[in-house]
XYZ file of C-alpha atoms in Angstrom:
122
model
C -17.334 -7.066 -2.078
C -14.923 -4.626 -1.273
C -13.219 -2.799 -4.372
C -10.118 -0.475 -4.055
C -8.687 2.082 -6.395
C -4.711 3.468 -6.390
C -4.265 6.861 -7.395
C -1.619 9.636 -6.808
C 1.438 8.042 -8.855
C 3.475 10.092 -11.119
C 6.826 11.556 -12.101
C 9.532 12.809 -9.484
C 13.150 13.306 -8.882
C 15.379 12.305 -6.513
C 14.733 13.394 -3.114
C 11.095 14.434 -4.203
C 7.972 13.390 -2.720
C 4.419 11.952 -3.654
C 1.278 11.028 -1.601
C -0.475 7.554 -2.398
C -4.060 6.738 -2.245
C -6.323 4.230 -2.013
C -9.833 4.542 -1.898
C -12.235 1.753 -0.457
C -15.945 0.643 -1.513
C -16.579 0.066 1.902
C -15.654 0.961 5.446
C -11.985 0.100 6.050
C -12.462 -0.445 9.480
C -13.817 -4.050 8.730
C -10.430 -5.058 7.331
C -7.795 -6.423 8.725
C -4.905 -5.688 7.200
C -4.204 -3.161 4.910
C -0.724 -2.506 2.959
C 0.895 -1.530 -0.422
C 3.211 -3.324 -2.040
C 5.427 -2.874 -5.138
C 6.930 -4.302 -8.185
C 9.741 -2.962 -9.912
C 10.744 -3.972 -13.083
C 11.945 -7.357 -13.477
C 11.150 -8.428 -9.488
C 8.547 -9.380 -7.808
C 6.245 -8.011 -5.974
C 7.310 -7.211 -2.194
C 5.408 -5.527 0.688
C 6.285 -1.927 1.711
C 4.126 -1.034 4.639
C 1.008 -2.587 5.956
C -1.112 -0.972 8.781
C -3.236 -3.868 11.118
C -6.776 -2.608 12.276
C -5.775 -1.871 15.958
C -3.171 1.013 14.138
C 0.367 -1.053 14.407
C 2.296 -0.221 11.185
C 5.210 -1.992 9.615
C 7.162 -1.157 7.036
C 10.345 -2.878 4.630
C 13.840 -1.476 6.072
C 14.107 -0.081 2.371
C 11.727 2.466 3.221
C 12.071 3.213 7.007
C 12.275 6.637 8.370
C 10.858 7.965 4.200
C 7.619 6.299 3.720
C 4.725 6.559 6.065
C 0.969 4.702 6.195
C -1.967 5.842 7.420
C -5.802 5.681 6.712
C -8.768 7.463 7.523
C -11.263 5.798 8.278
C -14.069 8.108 8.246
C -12.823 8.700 4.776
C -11.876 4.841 3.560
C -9.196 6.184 2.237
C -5.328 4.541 2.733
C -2.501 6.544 2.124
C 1.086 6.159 1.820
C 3.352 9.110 1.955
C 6.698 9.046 0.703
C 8.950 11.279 1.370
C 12.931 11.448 -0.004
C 12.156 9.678 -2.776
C 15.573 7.353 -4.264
C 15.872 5.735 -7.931
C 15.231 2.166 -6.339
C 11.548 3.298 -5.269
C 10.254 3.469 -9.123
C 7.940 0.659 -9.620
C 4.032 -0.165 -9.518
C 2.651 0.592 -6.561
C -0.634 -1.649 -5.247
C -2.907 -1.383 -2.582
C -3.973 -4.542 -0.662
C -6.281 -5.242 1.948
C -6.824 -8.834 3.731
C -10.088 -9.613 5.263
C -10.098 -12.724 7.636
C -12.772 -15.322 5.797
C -15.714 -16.079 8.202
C -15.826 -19.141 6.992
C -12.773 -20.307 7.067
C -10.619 -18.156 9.589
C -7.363 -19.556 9.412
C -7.059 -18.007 5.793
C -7.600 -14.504 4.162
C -9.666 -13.191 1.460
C -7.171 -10.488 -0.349
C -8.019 -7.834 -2.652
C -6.053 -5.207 -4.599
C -5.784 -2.217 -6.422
C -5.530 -1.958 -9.938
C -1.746 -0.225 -9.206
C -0.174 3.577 -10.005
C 3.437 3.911 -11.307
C 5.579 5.623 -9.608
C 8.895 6.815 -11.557
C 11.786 8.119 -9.967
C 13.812 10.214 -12.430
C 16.561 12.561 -12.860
């Protein structure tokens, strides 16, 4: 089964920057979906950018124009850059991936990463 692991969380100030990762057990390329979410204090958990397997990215209008996804996939490695960093954006970030089940294709299987906290601090 695929297994993934967040990294790259930290301390920053306003306006700062920090590069996620995400590192797969297997080749990313098999998955269908991959995103990170976040969960801030006291909310719940809401999606920040996702990238599909053909390359389309989408991202929360929260984060538009700051964050960016991307993966390599020679790597299996998922990243999320974000750049201009605002108080609002402190929170666990998690890595998620969603594999279409064979066996049962109108659902997925999900997975995630055990999340890195990112705080955004003056």
């Amino acid at each position: 089964q695929v297994q993934l692991v967040d990294s790259g969380g930290g301390l920053v100030q306003p306006g700062g920057s920090l590069r996620l990762s995400c590192a797969a057990s297997g080749s990313i390329s098999s998955i269908d979906i991959l995103g990170w979410y976040r969960q801030a204090p006291g909310k719940g958990r809401e999606l920040v950018a996702s990238i599909i397997s053909g390359g389309s990215t989408n991202y929360a209008d929260s984060v538009k124009g700051r964050f960016t996804i991307s993966k390599d996939n020679a790597k299996n490695v998922v990243y999320l850059q974000m750049n201009s960093l605002k108080l609002e954006d402190t929170a666990v970030y998690y890595c998620n991936a969603k594999i279409r089940d064979p066996a049962a294709p109108w659902r997925y299987l999900e997975i995630w990463g055990q999340g890195t906290l990112v705080t955004v601090s003056s």
